[in-house]
Amino acid sequence: MEQTTPLLECLKEVYDPELGVNIVDLGLVYEVREEPERVYVRMTLTTPGCPLHDTIVGAVRWVLQENTNKTDIEVQVVWEPHWTPELMSSEAKEMLGYF
Amino acid sequence: MSRLPFLFIITGIIGFVMYHVFSLLSLTGWLGNELRGPEGWFHAHLFVLGWATMLAMGAIYQLIHVILQSNIYSLRLGYWHFSLFSIGLSGMLYGFIRADVSWIASSATLALTGILLFGWNMAVTLFRASQWNPVTISAACACFYLVLTGVSGMLMGLNFAFGEWNGLHERLFGAHIWMGTLGWFGMLITGFSYKMLPMFYLSHNFSIRLQKVVLYVWNAAVITGAIAFLTGIKGGLLWFALLLLAAAAIFYVYHLEQIQEKRHKNNPGPGIRWSVYVSRAFAVYVVALLIYSAQDTELLLHPRVVLLSGWIYLGAWVSLTILGYASKIVPFLWWTHKYGKLAGRPGTPLMADMLSERNIYWGLISMVTANLLLVCGILINLAEVMMVGGTLLSLVSIVYIANIAYVFRR
């Protein structure tokens, strides 16, 4: 199923509170799709054992519930493929002073 | 989130303020006096246990599930640990002020029981998680050395009360300090830095080979030093332990450079930057001390060298590193507690909004400057310079920690 671009835009409201950059520009969202009964998200974090794991996943759920009116939100956090800094958008790199 | 880290961190902050208030009242005079007496014991234990250990324990309770990706074995044991340790430490400090052996003995027993519970809780947590890497092994070693430090302190107390092993008292005293400072704080700071620095620098794909080298060499330094004191050999063997420590510190600082080289975030915050700077300064001092004492290894036991080294290690490296990390840990804890469930909603502040980076930057520079003045005073043995440096340090330290504590009002 195709990536649902409007939902990806919604997920830009979710920030990594430490980095101050949204999770889409950070390249953490691998897949998001709206199905008839639920919304499915496959994402990662910048590092396994990130202390903000629950916070970020909770924020993803809340934003998607607010924007789709669906209560069944499945957020799957995966470590394959591993997140790499190359997945960041140029905006994110600029915000972090990437060089 | 559990309230346990808060309890330890807030109590640690209170201990830090108390230490500096008492230092101001004595105009740091206790530093220049004989440390082997009730006043010296009071200040040393308030600083080491009431501030640095209290905050370090809070950081462990907060970070252990992040590091292991599994929960702590028993939160209830953690609360028992907090109660026994806090009550025991308060009683010990009161006993030191009054020079009352029975107060010291009974309270030390409570504090040690708290430490043993902590050691047990950590051991079961670590063995259950079975994630053995330099971070977890360093944390395990740190906790093990803390338990040994507590046990050796208790043995000294028993000896003080019953006075049957006079020859052993001095040996236990050296090992107690060596394991408590280099073992507990050293292994904890190096180990946790391997996890925290890459997170704050957003570093990826750096080699972790040196983490294992530091782990082995630092441990070898702790064990060699403890053996030097316990056997009474000291001198040459202690110098060899210092050589190992210098090697470990150099490898550690070099590894921090490797982490920074692979960073993808330009600014990790002043607290993290300064933790790197003070680590470099510490490595330079250890090498300088190694060279200075090479002419005569007994110089390592000269009271002024001991005082200078003890202050540079605990007052500068350990304390400033903890203060630097606290500028990240405290806002993180409070933000997660208060705003974690509101993340993604409009109007929710970012973690960076919790604490002014500018204040942290100037606070750390002020503390480093005052610390340098104090160290110069010890170096040239001039009480007036020590007094000015120590007083300034206490004043700016109270302002700095008040700034961090203000996070709890946001």
Coordinates of C-alpha atoms in Angstrom, one line a residue:
Chain A
M1 CA 0.0 0.0 0.0
E2 CA 1.2 3.5 -0.8
Q3 CA 2.6 6.0 1.7
T4 CA -0.1 8.3 2.8
T5 CA 1.4 11.8 2.4
P6 CA -1.1 13.8 4.4
L7 CA -0.5 11.5 7.4
L8 CA 3.2 12.0 7.0
E9 CA 2.6 15.8 7.1
C10 CA 0.6 15.3 10.4
L11 CA 3.6 13.4 11.9
K12 CA 5.7 16.5 11.3
E13 CA 4.0 17.8 14.5
V14 CA 5.9 15.2 16.5
Y15 CA 9.3 16.4 17.6
D16 CA 12.2 14.6 19.2
P17 CA 12.2 16.7 22.3
E18 CA 15.9 16.6 22.8
L19 CA 16.9 17.4 19.2
G20 CA 14.1 19.8 18.5
V21 CA 13.5 18.3 15.0
N22 CA 10.4 16.6 13.8
I23 CA 10.5 12.8 13.4
V24 CA 9.7 12.9 9.6
D25 CA 12.6 15.2 8.8
L26 CA 14.8 13.1 11.1
G27 CA 14.0 10.1 8.9
L28 CA 12.5 8.1 11.7
V29 CA 9.3 7.2 9.9
Y30 CA 9.7 4.3 7.5
E31 CA 6.1 3.8 6.6
V32 CA 2.6 5.2 7.5
R33 CA -0.6 4.0 6.0
E34 CA -4.3 4.4 6.7
E35 CA -6.3 1.2 6.4
P36 CA -10.1 0.9 6.7
E37 CA -10.0 0.0 10.4
R38 CA -6.7 1.3 11.6
V39 CA -3.5 3.3 11.0
Y40 CA -0.2 1.5 10.8
V41 CA 3.2 3.2 11.4
R42 CA 6.6 1.6 11.0
M43 CA 9.3 3.7 12.4
T44 CA 12.6 3.7 14.2
L45 CA 14.5 5.8 16.7
T46 CA 18.0 7.3 16.4
T47 CA 19.4 4.7 18.8
P48 CA 18.1 1.5 20.4
G49 CA 17.3 2.2 24.1
C50 CA 16.5 5.8 23.4
P51 CA 15.1 7.3 26.7
L52 CA 12.4 9.1 24.7
H53 CA 11.0 5.9 23.2
D54 CA 7.7 5.9 25.0
T55 CA 7.3 9.7 24.7
I56 CA 7.8 9.7 20.9
V57 CA 5.6 6.7 20.3
G58 CA 2.9 8.2 22.5
A59 CA 3.0 11.4 20.6
V60 CA 2.7 9.6 17.2
R61 CA -0.4 7.8 18.5
W62 CA -2.0 11.0 19.8
V63 CA -1.3 13.0 16.5
L64 CA -2.7 10.2 14.3
Q65 CA -5.8 9.7 16.5
E66 CA -6.5 13.4 16.3
N67 CA -6.1 13.6 12.6
T68 CA -7.9 10.4 11.5
N69 CA -10.5 9.8 14.3
K70 CA -9.4 6.2 14.4
T71 CA -8.6 4.7 17.8
D72 CA -6.6 1.7 16.5
I73 CA -3.2 3.0 15.8
E74 CA -0.4 0.5 15.5
V75 CA 3.1 1.8 15.9
Q76 CA 5.8 -0.7 15.2
V77 CA 9.3 0.4 16.3
V78 CA 11.9 -1.5 14.3
W79 CA 15.7 -1.6 14.3
E80 CA 16.1 -3.0 10.8
P81 CA 17.0 -1.1 8.7
H82 CA 19.1 0.8 11.3
W83 CA 18.6 4.6 11.4
T84 CA 21.5 6.5 9.9
P85 CA 22.1 10.2 9.7
E86 CA 21.9 10.1 5.9
L87 CA 18.1 9.6 6.4
M88 CA 17.7 13.1 7.7
S89 CA 16.3 15.8 5.4
S90 CA 18.4 18.8 4.5
E91 CA 16.2 20.9 6.8
A92 CA 17.0 18.6 9.7
K93 CA 20.7 18.6 9.0
E94 CA 20.7 22.4 8.9
M95 CA 18.9 22.6 12.2
L96 CA 21.4 20.3 13.9
G97 CA 24.4 22.1 12.4
Y98 CA 25.3 19.0 10.4
F99 CA 28.6 19.2 8.6
Chain B
M1 CA 7.8 7.2 35.4
S2 CA 9.0 6.1 38.8
R3 CA 9.6 8.8 41.4
L4 CA 12.7 7.1 42.7
P5 CA 15.3 9.0 40.5
F6 CA 13.6 12.3 41.6
L7 CA 14.0 11.4 45.3
F8 CA 17.7 10.7 44.9
I9 CA 18.4 13.7 42.6
I10 CA 16.5 16.2 44.8
T11 CA 18.2 14.8 48.0
G12 CA 21.6 15.0 46.1
I13 CA 20.9 18.7 45.3
I14 CA 20.0 19.4 48.9
G15 CA 23.3 17.6 49.9
F16 CA 25.2 19.7 47.4
V17 CA 23.8 23.0 48.8
M18 CA 24.4 21.9 52.4
Y19 CA 28.0 21.0 51.6
H20 CA 28.6 24.5 50.1
V21 CA 26.8 26.3 52.9
F22 CA 29.0 24.5 55.5
S23 CA 32.0 25.3 53.4
L24 CA 31.1 29.0 53.3
L25 CA 30.6 28.9 57.1
S26 CA 34.1 27.6 57.6
L27 CA 35.5 29.7 54.7
T28 CA 36.9 26.4 53.4
G29 CA 39.1 26.2 56.4
W30 CA 38.5 22.5 56.8
L31 CA 40.3 21.9 53.5
G32 CA 43.6 23.2 54.8
N33 CA 43.3 21.4 58.1
E34 CA 43.8 17.8 58.9
L35 CA 41.2 15.7 57.0
R36 CA 41.6 12.7 59.4
G37 CA 39.2 14.0 62.0
P38 CA 35.4 14.4 62.6
E39 CA 35.2 17.8 60.7
G40 CA 37.1 16.4 57.7
W41 CA 35.0 13.2 57.8
F42 CA 31.8 15.3 58.0
H43 CA 32.7 17.4 54.9
A44 CA 34.1 14.5 52.9
H45 CA 31.1 12.3 53.5
L46 CA 28.6 15.1 52.9
F47 CA 30.3 15.7 49.6
V48 CA 30.9 12.2 48.5
L49 CA 27.8 10.5 49.8
G50 CA 25.3 13.3 50.3
W51 CA 25.9 14.9 46.9
A52 CA 27.9 12.9 44.3
T53 CA 26.8 9.4 45.3
M54 CA 23.2 10.4 45.9
L55 CA 22.9 12.0 42.4
A56 CA 24.8 9.2 40.8
M57 CA 22.4 6.6 42.3
G58 CA 19.4 8.7 41.0
A59 CA 21.0 8.7 37.5
I60 CA 21.5 4.9 37.7
Y61 CA 17.8 4.4 38.6
Q62 CA 16.8 6.7 35.7
L63 CA 19.2 5.3 33.0
I64 CA 19.5 1.6 33.8
H65 CA 16.3 0.7 32.0
V66 CA 17.4 2.8 29.0
I67 CA 20.8 1.0 29.0
L68 CA 19.4 -2.5 29.5
Q69 CA 16.0 -1.9 27.7
S70 CA 14.4 -3.7 30.6
N71 CA 13.0 -2.6 34.0
I72 CA 14.9 -2.6 37.3
Y73 CA 14.4 -5.8 39.3
S74 CA 12.6 -4.2 42.2
L75 CA 11.4 -0.7 42.6
R76 CA 10.4 -1.5 46.2
L77 CA 14.0 -2.4 47.1
G78 CA 14.9 1.0 45.5
Y79 CA 12.7 2.8 47.9
W80 CA 14.1 0.8 50.9
H81 CA 17.6 1.7 49.6
F82 CA 16.7 5.4 49.5
S83 CA 15.2 5.4 53.0
L84 CA 18.0 3.4 54.7
F85 CA 20.8 5.2 52.9
S86 CA 19.3 8.7 53.5
I87 CA 18.5 8.1 57.2
G88 CA 21.9 6.4 57.7
L89 CA 23.8 9.1 56.1
S90 CA 22.0 11.9 58.0
G91 CA 22.8 10.0 61.3
M92 CA 26.4 9.5 60.2
L93 CA 26.9 13.2 59.5
Y94 CA 25.3 14.1 62.8
G95 CA 27.6 11.6 64.5
F96 CA 30.6 13.2 62.8
I97 CA 29.6 16.7 64.0
R98 CA 29.2 15.4 67.6
A99 CA 32.1 13.0 67.3
D100 CA 29.8 10.4 68.8
V101 CA 30.9 6.8 67.9
S102 CA 27.6 5.1 68.7
W103 CA 25.7 7.5 66.4
I104 CA 28.3 6.9 63.7
A105 CA 28.3 3.2 64.1
S106 CA 24.5 2.7 64.1
S107 CA 23.9 5.1 61.3
A108 CA 26.7 3.7 59.2
T109 CA 25.1 0.3 59.5
L110 CA 21.9 1.6 58.1
A111 CA 23.7 3.4 55.2
L112 CA 25.6 0.2 54.4
T113 CA 22.4 -1.8 54.5
G114 CA 21.0 0.6 51.9
I115 CA 24.1 0.2 49.8
L116 CA 23.9 -3.6 50.0
L117 CA 20.3 -3.5 48.9
F118 CA 21.3 -1.3 46.0
G119 CA 24.1 -3.7 45.0
W120 CA 21.7 -6.7 45.2
N121 CA 19.1 -4.9 43.1
M122 CA 21.6 -3.9 40.5
A123 CA 23.2 -7.3 40.4
V124 CA 19.9 -9.1 39.8
T125 CA 18.8 -6.5 37.2
L126 CA 22.0 -6.8 35.3
F127 CA 22.2 -10.6 35.3
R128 CA 18.5 -10.8 34.3
A129 CA 19.1 -8.5 31.3
S130 CA 22.3 -10.3 30.3
Q131 CA 23.4 -7.5 28.1
W132 CA 27.1 -7.5 28.6
N133 CA 28.9 -4.7 26.9
P134 CA 31.3 -2.0 28.2
V135 CA 28.5 0.2 29.5
T136 CA 26.8 -2.5 31.5
I137 CA 30.0 -4.1 32.7
S138 CA 31.3 -0.7 33.8
A139 CA 28.0 0.0 35.7
A140 CA 28.3 -3.5 37.4
C141 CA 31.9 -2.9 38.4
A142 CA 31.0 0.6 39.8
C143 CA 28.3 -0.9 42.0
F144 CA 30.6 -3.7 43.1
Y145 CA 33.3 -1.2 44.1
L146 CA 30.7 0.9 45.9
V147 CA 29.7 -2.2 48.0
L148 CA 33.4 -2.9 48.7
T149 CA 33.9 0.7 49.8
G150 CA 30.9 0.5 52.2
V151 CA 32.2 -2.8 53.6
S152 CA 35.7 -1.5 54.1
G153 CA 34.3 1.7 55.7
M154 CA 32.3 -0.5 58.1
L155 CA 35.4 -2.6 58.9
M156 CA 37.2 0.6 59.8
G157 CA 34.4 1.7 62.0
L158 CA 34.4 -1.7 63.8
N159 CA 38.1 -1.4 64.2
F160 CA 37.7 2.2 65.6
A161 CA 35.1 0.9 68.1
F162 CA 37.0 -2.2 69.2
G163 CA 40.5 -1.3 68.2
E164 CA 41.8 -4.8 67.6
W165 CA 43.4 -4.5 64.2
N166 CA 45.5 -1.4 64.4
G167 CA 47.9 -2.4 61.7
L168 CA 45.1 -3.0 59.3
H169 CA 43.2 0.3 59.9
E170 CA 45.5 2.4 57.8
R171 CA 45.5 -0.1 55.0
L172 CA 41.7 -0.3 54.9
F173 CA 41.6 3.5 54.9
G174 CA 43.7 3.8 51.7
A175 CA 41.7 1.0 50.0
H176 CA 38.4 2.5 51.1
I177 CA 39.2 5.8 49.5
W178 CA 40.8 4.3 46.4
M179 CA 37.9 2.0 45.6
G180 CA 35.3 4.6 46.4
T181 CA 36.8 7.3 44.2
L182 CA 38.4 5.5 41.3
G183 CA 36.2 2.4 41.4
W184 CA 32.7 3.7 42.0
F185 CA 32.8 7.1 40.4
G186 CA 35.5 6.3 37.8
M187 CA 33.7 3.2 36.4
L188 CA 30.3 4.9 36.5
I189 CA 31.3 8.1 34.7
T190 CA 33.3 6.4 32.0
G191 CA 30.6 3.7 31.5
F192 CA 27.7 6.0 31.4
S193 CA 29.5 8.4 29.1
Y194 CA 29.7 5.7 26.4
K195 CA 25.9 5.8 26.3
M196 CA 25.2 9.4 27.0
L197 CA 27.7 11.2 24.8
P198 CA 26.8 9.6 21.5
M199 CA 23.1 10.3 22.3
F200 CA 23.7 14.0 22.9
Y201 CA 26.2 14.4 20.0
L202 CA 24.0 12.2 17.8
S203 CA 27.1 10.2 17.0
H204 CA 27.0 7.0 14.8
N205 CA 29.5 4.5 13.4
F206 CA 32.4 5.1 15.8
S207 CA 34.6 2.3 17.0
I208 CA 33.9 1.0 20.5
R209 CA 37.2 -0.9 20.7
L210 CA 38.7 1.6 23.2
Q211 CA 35.7 1.2 25.6
K212 CA 36.9 -2.3 26.3
V213 CA 40.5 -1.1 26.7
V214 CA 39.5 1.6 29.2
L215 CA 37.4 -0.9 31.1
Y216 CA 40.3 -3.4 31.5
V217 CA 43.0 -0.8 32.2
W218 CA 40.8 1.3 34.6
N219 CA 39.8 -1.9 36.5
A220 CA 43.5 -2.9 36.6
A221 CA 44.3 0.5 38.1
V222 CA 41.6 0.2 40.8
I223 CA 42.6 -3.4 41.7
T224 CA 46.4 -2.6 41.7
G225 CA 45.9 0.5 43.9
A226 CA 43.6 -1.4 46.3
I227 CA 46.2 -4.2 46.6
A228 CA 49.0 -1.6 47.1
F229 CA 47.1 -0.1 50.1
L230 CA 45.9 -3.4 51.6
T231 CA 49.3 -5.1 51.5
G232 CA 51.0 -1.9 52.7
I233 CA 53.5 -2.0 49.7
K234 CA 52.3 1.4 48.5
G235 CA 55.1 3.5 46.9
G236 CA 56.2 1.7 43.7
L237 CA 53.0 -0.4 43.3
L238 CA 50.8 2.7 43.8
W239 CA 52.8 4.5 41.2
F240 CA 52.2 1.6 38.9
A241 CA 48.5 1.9 39.6
L242 CA 48.7 5.6 38.7
L243 CA 50.5 4.6 35.5
L244 CA 47.6 2.3 34.6
L245 CA 45.1 5.1 35.5
A246 CA 47.0 7.6 33.3
A247 CA 46.8 5.1 30.4
A248 CA 43.1 4.5 31.0
A249 CA 42.4 8.3 31.2
I250 CA 44.3 8.9 28.0
F251 CA 42.4 6.1 26.2
Y252 CA 39.1 7.4 27.6
V253 CA 39.7 11.0 26.5
Y254 CA 40.8 9.7 23.0
H255 CA 37.6 7.7 22.8
L256 CA 35.6 10.8 23.6
E257 CA 37.4 12.4 20.6
Q258 CA 36.4 9.5 18.4
I259 CA 32.7 9.9 19.5
Q260 CA 32.9 13.7 18.7
E261 CA 34.5 13.0 15.3
K262 CA 31.4 11.0 14.3
R263 CA 28.9 13.5 15.6
H264 CA 25.9 14.8 13.6
K265 CA 24.8 17.4 16.0
N266 CA 26.9 20.4 16.4
N267 CA 25.9 21.5 19.9
P268 CA 25.2 18.9 22.5
G269 CA 24.7 21.6 25.2
P270 CA 27.4 23.2 27.4
G271 CA 27.0 20.6 30.2
I272 CA 28.1 17.8 27.8
R273 CA 30.9 20.0 26.2
W274 CA 32.3 20.8 29.6
S275 CA 32.2 17.2 30.8
V276 CA 34.6 16.5 27.9
Y277 CA 36.8 19.5 28.7
V278 CA 37.2 18.5 32.4
S279 CA 38.0 14.9 31.3
R280 CA 40.9 16.2 29.2
A281 CA 42.1 18.3 32.1
F282 CA 41.9 15.3 34.4
A283 CA 44.0 13.2 32.0
V284 CA 46.6 16.0 31.8
Y285 CA 46.8 16.2 35.6
V286 CA 47.2 12.4 36.0
V287 CA 50.1 12.4 33.5
A288 CA 51.7 15.4 35.3
L289 CA 51.4 13.7 38.7
L290 CA 52.9 10.5 37.2
I291 CA 55.9 12.4 35.9
Y292 CA 56.3 14.4 39.2
S293 CA 56.1 11.3 41.4
A294 CA 58.5 9.3 39.2
Q295 CA 61.5 10.9 41.0
D296 CA 60.2 9.5 44.3
T297 CA 57.1 7.3 44.5
E298 CA 56.6 8.1 48.2
L299 CA 55.6 11.7 47.0
L300 CA 52.2 10.2 46.1
L301 CA 51.4 9.9 49.8
H302 CA 52.5 13.4 50.8
P303 CA 49.5 15.1 52.5
R304 CA 49.4 18.1 50.1
V305 CA 49.7 15.8 47.0
V306 CA 46.9 13.7 48.4
L307 CA 44.7 16.8 49.1
L308 CA 45.4 18.3 45.6
S309 CA 44.8 15.0 43.8
G310 CA 41.7 14.2 45.9
W311 CA 40.2 17.7 45.1
I312 CA 41.1 17.6 41.4
Y313 CA 39.5 14.1 41.1
L314 CA 36.4 14.6 43.3
G315 CA 35.9 18.3 43.5
A316 CA 36.7 19.0 39.8
W317 CA 36.4 15.9 37.5
V318 CA 33.7 13.9 39.3
S319 CA 31.6 16.9 40.6
L320 CA 31.8 19.0 37.4
T321 CA 31.0 16.0 35.2
I322 CA 27.9 15.2 37.4
L323 CA 26.9 18.9 37.3
G324 CA 27.4 19.0 33.5
Y325 CA 25.3 15.8 33.0
A326 CA 22.7 17.1 35.5
S327 CA 22.0 20.0 33.2
K328 CA 20.7 17.3 30.7
I329 CA 19.4 14.7 33.1
V330 CA 17.2 16.9 35.3
P331 CA 15.4 18.7 32.4
F332 CA 14.9 15.3 30.7
L333 CA 13.4 13.7 33.9
W334 CA 11.1 16.6 34.6
W335 CA 10.0 17.1 30.9
T336 CA 9.2 13.5 30.6
H337 CA 7.3 13.5 33.9
K338 CA 5.3 16.7 33.2
Y339 CA 5.1 17.0 29.4
G340 CA 5.9 13.5 28.1
K341 CA 2.2 12.6 27.5
L342 CA 1.6 16.0 25.8
A343 CA 4.4 15.6 23.2
G344 CA 3.1 16.4 19.7
R345 CA 0.3 18.7 21.1
P346 CA 0.5 22.4 20.3
G347 CA 2.0 24.6 23.0
T348 CA 4.1 21.8 24.6
P349 CA 7.6 23.1 25.3
L350 CA 10.7 21.4 24.0
M351 CA 13.2 20.0 26.5
A352 CA 15.6 22.8 25.5
D353 CA 13.1 25.3 26.8
M354 CA 13.4 23.9 30.3
L355 CA 16.8 25.3 31.2
S356 CA 18.8 28.2 29.8
E357 CA 21.9 27.0 28.0
R358 CA 23.5 30.4 28.5
N359 CA 23.1 30.1 32.3
I360 CA 24.6 26.6 32.3
Y361 CA 27.5 27.9 30.2
W362 CA 28.4 30.8 32.5
G363 CA 27.7 28.7 35.6
L364 CA 30.2 26.0 34.5
I365 CA 32.8 28.6 33.4
S366 CA 32.5 30.3 36.8
M367 CA 32.8 27.0 38.7
V368 CA 35.9 26.0 36.7
T369 CA 37.5 29.4 37.3
A370 CA 36.9 29.2 41.0
N371 CA 38.1 25.6 41.1
L372 CA 41.3 26.6 39.4
L373 CA 41.9 29.3 42.0
L374 CA 41.3 26.8 44.8
V375 CA 43.6 24.3 43.2
C376 CA 46.3 27.0 42.8
G377 CA 45.8 27.8 46.6
I378 CA 46.4 24.1 47.4
L379 CA 49.4 24.0 45.0
I380 CA 51.2 27.0 46.5
N381 CA 49.9 26.2 50.0
L382 CA 48.4 29.6 50.6
A383 CA 45.4 29.6 52.8
E384 CA 44.1 33.0 51.6
V385 CA 44.0 31.9 48.0
M386 CA 42.3 28.7 49.0
M387 CA 39.8 30.6 51.0
V388 CA 38.9 33.0 48.1
G389 CA 38.8 30.2 45.6
G390 CA 36.7 28.0 47.8
T391 CA 34.3 30.8 48.8
L392 CA 33.8 31.8 45.2
L393 CA 33.3 28.1 44.2
S394 CA 30.6 27.7 46.9
L395 CA 28.8 30.8 45.9
V396 CA 28.7 30.1 42.2
S397 CA 27.9 26.4 42.8
I398 CA 24.8 27.3 44.8
V399 CA 23.6 29.7 42.0
Y400 CA 24.3 26.9 39.4
I401 CA 22.4 24.2 41.3
A402 CA 19.5 26.6 42.1
N403 CA 19.3 27.2 38.3
I404 CA 19.0 23.5 37.7
A405 CA 16.5 23.0 40.6
Y406 CA 14.4 25.8 39.0
V407 CA 13.5 23.3 36.3
F408 CA 11.1 21.7 38.7
R409 CA 9.0 24.8 38.7
R410 CA 8.6 24.8 34.9

